[in-house]
XYZ file of C-alpha atoms in Angstrom:
602
model
C 29.232 16.471 -55.916
C 26.500 15.314 -53.656
C 25.617 12.226 -53.164
C 21.885 12.130 -52.771
C 20.396 8.426 -51.077
C 17.099 7.283 -50.501
C 16.475 4.924 -47.724
C 13.994 2.604 -46.493
C 13.480 1.495 -42.850
C 11.159 -0.473 -40.669
C 9.714 1.153 -38.296
C 8.800 -1.025 -35.591
C 5.108 0.121 -33.393
C 3.817 -1.171 -30.327
C 1.841 -4.662 -30.033
C 3.961 -5.651 -32.748
C 2.459 -3.909 -35.651
C 5.936 -2.662 -38.159
C 4.977 -0.633 -41.399
C 8.002 0.619 -43.967
C 8.958 3.811 -44.133
C 10.232 5.835 -47.156
C 12.588 8.639 -46.096
C 13.253 11.691 -47.336
C 16.486 11.719 -49.430
C 18.976 14.090 -47.681
C 22.882 15.246 -48.555
C 25.711 14.013 -47.309
C 27.256 17.003 -46.838
C 24.037 18.233 -44.855
C 24.104 14.893 -43.357
C 27.330 15.421 -41.506
C 27.024 18.690 -40.506
C 23.381 17.995 -38.917
C 24.651 15.554 -37.075
C 27.621 17.895 -35.713
C 25.071 20.419 -34.506
C 22.982 17.835 -33.148
C 25.618 17.121 -31.277
C 26.001 20.683 -29.667
C 22.754 21.812 -29.831
C 21.464 21.507 -26.516
C 17.870 21.429 -27.394
C 18.229 18.641 -29.425
C 20.140 16.860 -27.072
C 17.365 17.703 -24.587
C 14.753 16.320 -27.331
C 16.912 12.593 -27.799
C 16.739 12.826 -23.763
C 13.398 13.313 -23.683
C 12.862 10.464 -26.407
C 14.904 8.207 -24.691
C 13.295 8.323 -21.491
C 10.051 7.740 -23.190
C 11.270 4.913 -24.823
C 12.712 3.611 -21.512
C 9.030 4.301 -19.698
C 7.339 2.542 -22.540
C 9.200 -0.375 -22.387
C 8.704 -0.450 -18.932
C 4.558 -0.313 -18.937
C 5.410 -3.651 -21.788
C 6.743 -5.223 -19.087
C 4.414 -4.540 -16.754
C 1.765 -5.519 -19.001
C 3.390 -8.829 -19.945
C 3.016 -9.626 -16.547
C -0.057 -9.241 -16.023
C -1.133 -11.696 -18.512
C 0.609 -14.202 -16.529
C -2.142 -15.828 -14.707
C 0.043 -16.784 -11.819
C 0.119 -12.743 -10.991
C -3.440 -12.247 -11.218
C -4.019 -15.364 -9.013
C -1.427 -13.522 -6.473
C -3.255 -10.684 -6.964
C -6.833 -11.544 -6.559
C -5.394 -13.855 -3.205
C -3.380 -11.181 -2.045
C -6.507 -8.635 -2.108
C -8.850 -11.226 -0.221
C -6.443 -11.625 2.429
C -6.425 -7.870 2.691
C -9.849 -7.806 2.673
C -10.739 -10.721 5.269
C -7.534 -8.873 7.713
C -9.043 -5.228 7.081
C -12.567 -6.421 8.233
C -11.540 -7.833 11.130
C -9.011 -5.829 12.900
C -11.235 -3.025 12.709
C -14.022 -5.164 14.239
C -11.310 -6.068 16.988
C -10.670 -2.237 17.230
C -14.275 -1.009 17.619
C -14.114 -3.315 20.652
C -16.555 -5.656 18.173
C -14.583 -9.092 18.946
C -15.204 -11.096 21.741
C -13.718 -13.175 24.656
C -15.312 -16.107 23.598
C -13.900 -17.498 21.353
C -11.527 -15.274 20.123
C -9.497 -15.404 23.833
C -9.994 -18.923 24.048
C -7.778 -19.440 21.380
C -5.232 -16.682 22.142
C -4.288 -18.036 25.294
C -4.160 -21.730 24.289
C -1.794 -20.637 21.172
C -0.002 -18.488 23.222
C 0.927 -21.571 25.602
C 2.043 -23.332 22.239
C 4.328 -20.505 21.541
C 5.630 -20.265 25.171
C 7.009 -24.049 24.704
C 3.664 -25.410 27.176
C 0.380 -26.246 27.532
C -2.237 -25.079 25.366
C -4.394 -23.619 28.107
C -7.484 -21.746 28.184
C -7.989 -20.313 32.015
C -11.011 -18.072 30.125
C -12.603 -21.428 28.925
C -11.615 -23.839 31.797
C -12.809 -21.156 34.664
C -16.448 -20.440 32.613
C -16.858 -24.255 32.351
C -16.236 -24.907 35.774
C -13.397 -27.110 34.722
C -10.098 -25.161 36.090
C -7.698 -22.885 35.210
C -5.751 -25.387 33.590
C -7.944 -26.372 31.140
C -6.447 -27.139 27.954
C -7.821 -26.598 24.464
C -7.500 -30.204 23.178
C -9.656 -31.030 25.734
C -12.316 -29.192 23.843
C -11.620 -29.942 20.841
C -9.373 -31.949 19.238
C -7.249 -29.242 16.939
C -3.162 -30.086 17.322
C -2.888 -28.278 14.198
C -3.110 -25.157 16.153
C 0.322 -25.528 17.180
C 1.882 -24.355 13.573
C 0.989 -20.604 14.104
C 3.053 -21.009 17.577
C 5.835 -19.286 15.804
C 3.481 -16.278 14.678
C 1.992 -16.444 18.530
C 6.215 -15.838 19.456
C 6.988 -12.596 17.410
C 3.504 -10.923 18.025
C 1.206 -12.277 21.423
C -1.832 -11.114 20.734
C -5.566 -11.957 19.182
C -4.581 -9.564 16.251
C -2.482 -12.212 14.952
C -4.953 -14.864 14.682
C -6.699 -12.980 12.684
C -4.624 -12.078 10.489
C -3.343 -15.521 10.298
C -7.084 -16.492 9.407
C -7.591 -13.736 7.109
C -4.365 -15.329 4.920
C -5.269 -18.687 5.220
C -8.824 -18.078 4.119
C -7.267 -16.483 0.942
C -4.878 -18.929 0.640
C -7.683 -21.857 -0.779
C -8.001 -19.412 -3.911
C -4.921 -20.744 -5.620
C -5.528 -24.481 -5.579
C -9.382 -23.546 -6.502
C -8.385 -21.703 -9.558
C -6.213 -24.607 -10.539
C -9.122 -26.952 -10.421
C -11.570 -24.748 -11.973
C -9.777 -23.571 -14.818
C -9.053 -27.407 -15.376
C -12.768 -27.699 -15.539
C -13.701 -24.918 -17.000
C -11.416 -22.776 -18.051
C -9.587 -19.438 -16.923
C -12.082 -16.898 -17.339
C -14.546 -19.153 -15.671
C -11.850 -19.708 -12.736
C -11.590 -16.319 -11.637
C -14.986 -15.905 -11.382
C -15.495 -18.811 -9.057
C -12.894 -17.364 -6.773
C -14.675 -14.324 -6.351
C -17.421 -16.126 -5.480
C -15.539 -18.274 -3.269
C -13.978 -14.799 -1.666
C -17.063 -13.278 -0.976
C -19.309 -16.119 0.066
C -21.568 -15.654 2.986
C -19.767 -18.568 4.596
C -16.727 -16.989 4.463
C -17.210 -13.556 5.682
C -19.235 -14.909 9.040
C -16.545 -16.695 10.088
C -13.999 -13.532 9.383
C -16.435 -11.716 11.534
C -16.416 -13.810 14.282
C -13.122 -13.993 15.801
C -10.675 -16.747 14.805
C -11.371 -20.291 14.762
C -9.944 -23.645 13.350
C -11.910 -23.823 10.492
C -9.826 -21.401 8.775
C -7.399 -24.423 7.807
C -10.223 -26.559 6.479
C -11.119 -24.371 3.058
C -7.348 -24.534 1.648
C -6.707 -27.977 2.299
C -10.173 -28.790 1.175
C -9.205 -27.272 -2.293
C -5.706 -28.985 -2.071
C -7.189 -32.309 -1.455
C -10.025 -31.694 -4.310
C -7.078 -30.277 -6.685
C -4.492 -32.679 -5.961
C -6.908 -35.783 -6.576
C -8.546 -33.875 -10.027
C -4.934 -33.743 -10.696
C -3.835 -37.307 -10.617
C -1.590 -36.315 -7.696
C -3.043 -38.771 -5.436
C -0.446 -38.920 -2.126
C -0.881 -35.191 -2.157
C -4.483 -35.071 -2.002
C -4.028 -37.578 1.132
C -1.401 -35.488 2.930
C -4.012 -32.701 2.982
C -6.960 -35.263 4.323
C -4.379 -36.034 6.883
C -3.533 -32.397 7.769
C -7.630 -32.124 7.937
C -7.856 -34.859 10.147
C -5.538 -32.504 13.226
C -8.032 -29.817 11.959
C -10.982 -30.982 14.598
C -12.473 -34.241 15.552
C -15.317 -34.435 13.308
C -12.921 -33.177 10.522
C -13.209 -37.013 9.797
C -16.394 -37.146 8.462
C -15.705 -34.849 5.495
C -12.616 -37.009 5.017
C -14.916 -39.959 5.139
C -17.992 -37.763 2.633
C -15.135 -37.364 0.268
C -14.221 -41.011 0.573
C -17.492 -41.844 -0.376
C -17.220 -39.051 -3.819
C -14.532 -41.184 -4.898
C -15.970 -44.751 -4.181
C -18.852 -43.404 -7.030
C -16.110 -42.319 -9.597
C -15.924 -46.182 -10.131
C -11.861 -45.850 -10.662
C -10.275 -48.982 -9.236
C -7.948 -46.508 -7.712
C -9.797 -44.113 -6.607
C -12.346 -46.934 -5.069
C -9.827 -48.093 -2.802
C -8.273 -44.561 -1.601
C -12.287 -44.070 -0.999
C -12.701 -46.655 1.144
C -9.689 -46.013 3.080
C -11.127 -42.520 3.504
C -14.207 -43.448 4.619
C -13.048 -46.109 7.377
C -9.915 -44.523 8.142
C -12.272 -40.611 8.852
C -14.899 -42.114 10.668
C -12.118 -44.373 13.099
C -10.558 -40.767 12.844
C -13.271 -39.234 14.337
C -14.516 -41.940 16.703
C -11.073 -42.224 18.559
C -10.529 -38.537 18.883
C -13.593 -37.857 20.820
C -13.890 -41.167 22.741
C -9.772 -41.372 23.497
C -8.189 -38.414 22.524
C -10.443 -35.544 23.699
C -10.668 -37.382 27.472
C -7.049 -38.170 27.423
C -6.644 -34.168 27.455
C -8.932 -33.960 30.457
C -12.548 -33.660 28.106
C -15.707 -35.500 27.684
C -16.537 -37.652 25.035
C -20.485 -36.710 25.738
C -19.834 -33.036 26.366
C -20.981 -31.745 22.484
C -23.261 -35.385 22.512
C -26.938 -33.268 21.170
C -28.995 -36.283 20.280
C -30.743 -37.168 22.573
C -34.324 -37.550 20.451
C -32.418 -40.741 18.942
C -30.612 -42.261 21.882
C -28.248 -42.017 24.697
C -25.251 -43.623 22.598
C -24.215 -43.113 19.203
C -25.245 -47.020 18.747
C -28.384 -46.514 19.783
C -28.851 -43.357 17.869
C -27.654 -44.880 14.741
C -29.784 -47.622 14.828
C -32.844 -45.304 15.543
C -32.332 -43.019 12.498
C -31.941 -46.685 10.182
C -35.170 -47.787 11.749
C -37.189 -44.850 11.223
C -35.413 -42.407 8.602
C -38.416 -40.239 7.802
C -38.498 -39.303 11.630
C -35.000 -38.274 10.658
C -35.267 -36.302 7.750
C -37.989 -34.644 9.383
C -35.741 -33.423 12.236
C -32.886 -32.975 9.627
C -35.083 -30.092 8.154
C -36.937 -28.554 10.985
C -37.401 -26.222 12.245
C -37.231 -24.144 9.039
C -33.700 -22.237 10.275
C -32.012 -25.531 9.077
C -33.279 -25.087 5.548
C -33.036 -22.156 5.070
C -29.040 -22.528 6.258
C -28.815 -25.605 3.924
C -30.621 -23.834 0.854
C -28.627 -20.720 1.387
C -25.425 -22.817 1.003
C -26.694 -23.972 -1.949
C -27.811 -20.868 -3.645
C -24.221 -19.312 -3.147
C -23.296 -21.526 -5.804
C -26.566 -21.404 -8.353
C -27.907 -24.744 -6.814
C -25.308 -26.680 -8.992
C -23.588 -28.795 -6.004
C -26.807 -30.818 -6.912
C -25.323 -31.990 -10.276
C -22.153 -33.587 -8.663
C -21.912 -36.816 -6.720
C -19.415 -34.722 -4.885
C -21.778 -32.868 -2.952
C -22.208 -36.458 -0.793
C -19.007 -35.337 0.812
C -20.935 -32.828 3.230
C -23.785 -34.932 3.682
C -22.002 -36.184 7.306
C -20.811 -32.925 8.681
C -24.659 -31.065 7.854
C -26.271 -34.243 9.448
C -23.695 -33.323 12.969
C -25.098 -30.318 12.626
C -28.731 -30.429 11.838
C -29.671 -33.603 13.715
C -28.373 -31.352 16.754
C -31.063 -30.288 19.200
C -28.689 -29.311 21.804
C -27.296 -26.832 20.119
C -29.483 -24.314 18.013
C -26.270 -21.852 16.851
C -25.132 -25.136 14.773
C -28.084 -24.500 12.763
C -27.500 -20.967 11.783
C -25.255 -19.338 8.794
C -23.899 -16.086 11.001
C -21.164 -17.792 12.594
C -18.360 -20.163 11.402
C -19.875 -23.616 10.279
C -20.612 -23.050 7.067
C -17.138 -22.465 6.418
C -16.688 -26.160 6.978
C -18.216 -27.161 3.978
C -18.456 -24.117 1.714
C -15.109 -25.026 -0.711
C -16.502 -28.767 -0.687
C -19.117 -27.350 -2.434
C -17.910 -24.985 -4.566
C -15.754 -27.534 -5.824
C -18.404 -29.905 -5.918
C -20.486 -26.963 -8.095
C -17.353 -26.308 -10.363
C -17.800 -30.303 -11.173
C -21.876 -29.745 -11.399
C -21.328 -27.310 -14.033
C -18.316 -29.240 -16.654
C -20.752 -32.089 -16.496
C -23.575 -29.779 -17.621
C -21.766 -28.553 -20.237
C -20.267 -31.509 -21.232
C -24.092 -33.085 -21.396
C -25.195 -29.629 -23.707
C -22.077 -30.296 -25.997
C -22.763 -34.015 -26.633
C -26.248 -32.830 -27.010
C -24.852 -30.688 -30.396
C -24.420 -27.098 -30.966
C -27.451 -25.419 -32.610
C -27.036 -23.648 -35.948
C -24.922 -20.496 -36.230
C -27.488 -17.708 -37.332
C -27.255 -17.097 -41.142
C -24.357 -14.544 -41.989
C -24.997 -11.525 -43.890
C -24.592 -11.200 -47.808
C -21.653 -10.287 -48.970
C -21.335 -6.842 -50.814
C -21.699 -6.605 -54.365
C -18.337 -6.137 -56.342
C -19.615 -2.480 -57.802
C -21.735 -1.598 -54.540
C -25.330 -1.340 -54.393
C -25.551 1.655 -55.999
C -28.998 2.677 -55.670
C -30.766 -0.206 -54.409
C -31.780 -0.590 -51.232
C -28.911 -2.285 -48.420
C -30.188 -5.113 -46.719
C -31.256 -4.897 -43.316
C -29.051 -4.759 -40.413
C -30.041 -6.023 -37.092
C -30.133 -3.203 -34.185
C -27.214 -3.025 -32.036
C -29.101 -4.453 -29.187
C -30.251 -7.938 -31.307
C -26.404 -8.389 -32.311
C -25.536 -8.276 -28.237
C -28.553 -10.693 -27.838
C -27.196 -12.914 -30.326
C -23.332 -12.677 -28.365
C -24.875 -13.824 -25.577
C -26.844 -16.474 -26.641
C -23.999 -17.531 -28.511
C -21.889 -17.206 -25.474
C -24.365 -19.460 -23.359
C -24.677 -22.493 -26.002
C -21.148 -22.422 -26.117
C -19.655 -21.741 -22.394
C -22.817 -22.379 -20.446
C -20.350 -22.913 -17.010
C -18.578 -19.299 -18.023
C -22.043 -18.248 -17.866
C -23.117 -19.520 -14.507
C -19.368 -18.741 -13.110
C -20.169 -15.040 -13.911
C -23.434 -15.121 -12.326
C -22.457 -16.448 -9.135
C -19.724 -13.986 -8.852
C -21.825 -10.843 -9.791
C -24.206 -11.942 -7.394
C -21.746 -12.004 -4.672
C -20.711 -8.681 -5.627
C -24.271 -7.197 -5.593
C -24.424 -8.447 -2.181
C -21.959 -6.977 -0.694
C -23.193 -4.019 0.356
C -25.668 -5.762 2.946
C -23.434 -8.231 3.417
C -21.277 -8.856 6.552
C -18.782 -6.664 4.799
C -20.610 -4.449 3.992
C -20.025 -2.212 6.816
C -16.626 -1.790 4.835
C -17.660 0.567 2.362
C -19.148 3.088 5.100
C -16.970 5.578 6.111
C -18.388 5.448 9.558
C -16.724 2.158 9.845
C -13.301 3.697 9.698
C -13.994 6.098 12.785
C -14.040 6.186 16.317
C -16.836 7.049 18.282
C -17.416 7.970 22.031
C -17.921 5.056 23.400
C -14.956 3.389 21.810
C -12.997 6.306 23.639
C -14.633 5.549 26.865
C -13.692 1.990 26.311
C -9.718 2.431 25.372
C -9.912 4.525 28.545
C -11.547 1.984 30.982
C -8.441 -0.694 29.827
C -5.939 1.671 30.132
C -6.935 1.753 33.826
C -5.975 -2.193 34.088
C -2.466 -2.629 34.864
C -0.167 -4.999 32.563
C -0.178 -8.417 34.420
C -2.886 -8.899 36.036
C -5.640 -11.044 36.228
C -8.878 -9.462 34.895
C -12.810 -10.056 34.085
C -13.934 -8.620 31.515
C -17.040 -8.032 29.685
C -16.872 -10.388 26.487
C -16.677 -7.356 24.261
C -13.596 -6.258 26.123
C -11.520 -9.276 27.160
C -9.588 -9.259 23.729
C -8.030 -6.107 24.086
C -6.651 -7.148 27.312
C -5.374 -10.631 26.205
C -2.015 -10.867 25.246
C -0.846 -8.587 28.449
C -3.129 -9.871 31.027
C -4.170 -13.388 32.489
C -8.477 -12.634 30.880
C -11.321 -13.937 32.368
C -14.797 -13.716 31.376
C -17.726 -11.386 33.285
C -20.008 -14.668 33.306
C -22.418 -13.913 35.798
C -20.749 -15.763 38.506
C -17.897 -13.739 40.520
C -14.444 -14.343 40.163
C -13.220 -12.183 42.860
C -10.181 -11.429 40.249
C -8.791 -8.111 41.458
C -9.528 -6.583 38.355
C -12.941 -6.198 36.763
C -13.951 -3.908 33.433
C -17.554 -4.310 32.851
C -19.872 -2.286 30.282
C -23.378 -1.161 31.861
C -24.824 0.162 28.371
C -24.091 -2.891 26.033
C -25.178 -6.245 25.471
C -22.656 -8.788 26.198
C -22.713 -12.534 26.061
C -23.837 -14.066 28.341
C -25.483 -11.536 29.547
C -29.323 -11.296 28.476
C -29.617 -7.563 28.541
C -27.388 -4.621 29.857
C -29.441 -4.529 32.920
C -27.945 -7.760 33.684
C -24.525 -7.165 33.771
C -24.991 -3.807 35.552
C -26.379 -5.607 38.423
C -23.335 -7.502 38.300
C -21.054 -5.082 38.640
C -23.636 -3.523 41.423
C -23.445 -6.963 43.016
C -19.536 -6.427 42.849
C -19.589 -3.268 44.586
C -21.330 -4.199 47.413
C -19.189 -6.957 48.301
C -15.661 -5.132 48.526
C -14.841 -3.609 44.787
C -14.508 0.281 44.449
C -15.081 1.730 41.437
C -11.884 3.087 39.907
C -13.257 4.354 36.033
C -16.669 5.260 34.783
C -17.281 6.585 31.845
C -19.998 6.201 28.946
C -21.259 3.343 30.406
C -17.951 1.378 31.101
C -16.721 0.642 34.552
C -13.743 -0.506 36.328
C -13.401 -2.193 39.353
C -10.682 -3.358 41.585
C -10.113 -4.569 45.491
C -6.871 -6.489 46.551
C -6.484 -10.201 45.619
C -7.566 -12.914 48.795
C -8.186 -16.232 49.525
C -11.423 -16.495 47.329
C -9.313 -15.452 44.201
C -7.451 -18.809 44.709
C -10.482 -20.789 45.521
C -12.646 -19.075 42.221
C -9.648 -20.553 40.363
C -8.643 -23.696 41.859
C -12.426 -24.928 42.016
C -14.556 -22.474 39.844
C -18.226 -22.666 39.573
C -19.683 -23.276 35.878
C -20.853 -20.411 35.155
C -25.005 -20.934 34.950
C -25.759 -18.546 32.110
C -23.121 -20.723 29.548
C -25.114 -23.532 29.777
C -28.858 -22.566 30.588
C -30.038 -21.286 26.938
C -31.215 -18.723 28.910
C -31.228 -15.761 25.990
C -31.922 -18.060 23.444
C-alpha cells in the first residue's frame, strides 16, 4: 500500500525573510527509489555540489556584508585609503625628483642619527646656515618626539621612510575625529567630516611638501579633543603633553585649548584649562629660551616681530597699547586674510560658531604678526596643518550647537499627508493630484535640512572637498602622465648613478633627497663647499637660486676652480674633484649661504 504524505516546511530567504511552502504529495515508494537514484546519478550529485557551493558563497558574502556593517571596519577602510593616497602622492613626487633637500634631507639626516643611537645631526642645515657640520635638529626646533620614528629609519634608512610615516600619521587622525563627530552629530555626518578633513588643503599642502613634524599634530589634537569630550580627562592631558614635544610653539595651541576649556565653565574644566594656559605658555618660553640654546641654537633666530619691539615683553606691551595697529598687521597684506578665510571656508565657516575657535588664535597670531618670514603667511606650505584639526573639531562643535538651537526653536509642521483611498476605489471619480517627483524630492531634502542640518552641512563640505580635488595639490594623481617617466627624470637618475655611495656630495635642492641615505648630502646653495662630488641642474629652478642661469653660473665657476665634468645630460651635470684642505675647512668653519637669508627671490 502506498502512503501519501503532504508536508509543510519553512523556506528561509536572505535578509531574514521566510515563507511557508506546501510540498507536493509524494509516494513513500517513489521517495525511496528517488533517493537511491540521487545517490548514484552523477548529474544529481553535480547539481547538489553546485547548490552547496552556492550556499557557501552566499554565506561568505553575507558574512562580508555583515562585517562591512560595523562602523569600525568602515573607519579603518577610510583611514587606510587616506594613508594610501598620502603615501602614493608623496612617493611619486620623490620618484619624480620633486622632493627637496630643504626640508626632507634635513629631517632624514637628523632622524637617521636617532636610528643609529647618535645625536640628531643635520649637516646640510648646519653647513648652509654657517652653524657647522655638527648642527643638531634640537638647536633649530624643539622636536624630541621625532625620535619615535627612529625604529622605522633603522629598518629602512632613507627619506622615503619619513614620507610613508607622515602619510600614516595624517591618516591616523581620522578615527578619533570620527568618534568625536559621531558623538556630536551622528555617524553619517562623521564620515562626511572625516573625508573633508582628509582632502583639506592644509593636509594636502603638507603631504606634497616633504616631511615635517606637523604630521604628529592632527592626530594628537583629535585625541585631545575627543578624550576631553568623552570625559576621559587624563587621556586628553597625555595627548597635550605629547604635543608639547612636537615643536616649541605647540604650547601656544595647548594654551589656546586651555582657554576654550575655561569658557566651558565647568569646575574641573576651568582648573584644567588654567593649567593648560599656564603650562603651555611656560613650555613655549622654556623651549625657546632655555632648551634650544642648550643644544646650540638661538632663542632669537625666528624672532620676526621687530615692528612691535625688540623683545617679547616690549612687543606684547606694544600690542596691548596699540591693538588697532596689531589688528591691521594681523590681516595685511591680503595674503594673510586670504589664508585665514581659506581655513574657515574649508569647514563652511562653522568654526566661528564654536568657542573652540579661540584655541587656534595664538598660533595664527604667531604667524600673521610676523614680518620677517613671509612664507609663514601662505597656505601652500605645511603651516596650516598645525591648526586644521582644531578648526575641524571647532566646526563640528559649532554645527552641533546650531542644530541644538534649531531644535529648541521647534520643527515646522509636516506637510499634510495624501487622503486615504476610498474603500470602493475612485470609480469614475478623479483621483487627487500627485505631486511631481521633483517636488517630492525637494520636500524630502527640506525635511532633512530641518531635522538634521548638521548632516547636510557635513555632506556639503565633503562634496566641496571632492569637487576641489582635480584642481588641488592631489589633482596630479588623476593624470596618467604623473605616473610615467620623462627624459628629464631619466637624466637625473643617470646623474645620481654616477655618484658613488658613501661620499660627500653637494647637490641641487631636488637631487639631494635621492642621494640622502647613502651619501652625505649638502645643499648646492651658491656658496662653494668644495665637496668631492657636485650634482647640479642648469635648466631647473631650484632653491635657493632665483633662476636656472644662476645655478648654471655656479657650476661654471666650480669647473673653473678645479672640478672636472663627469656627466652631462638634459641640463644635469656631475662634477668631481679630490677632497683637499678646502673641503675640511668648509665643514669646520662654513660660511652661511647668503641666498638663504637675504630674500633675493621673494
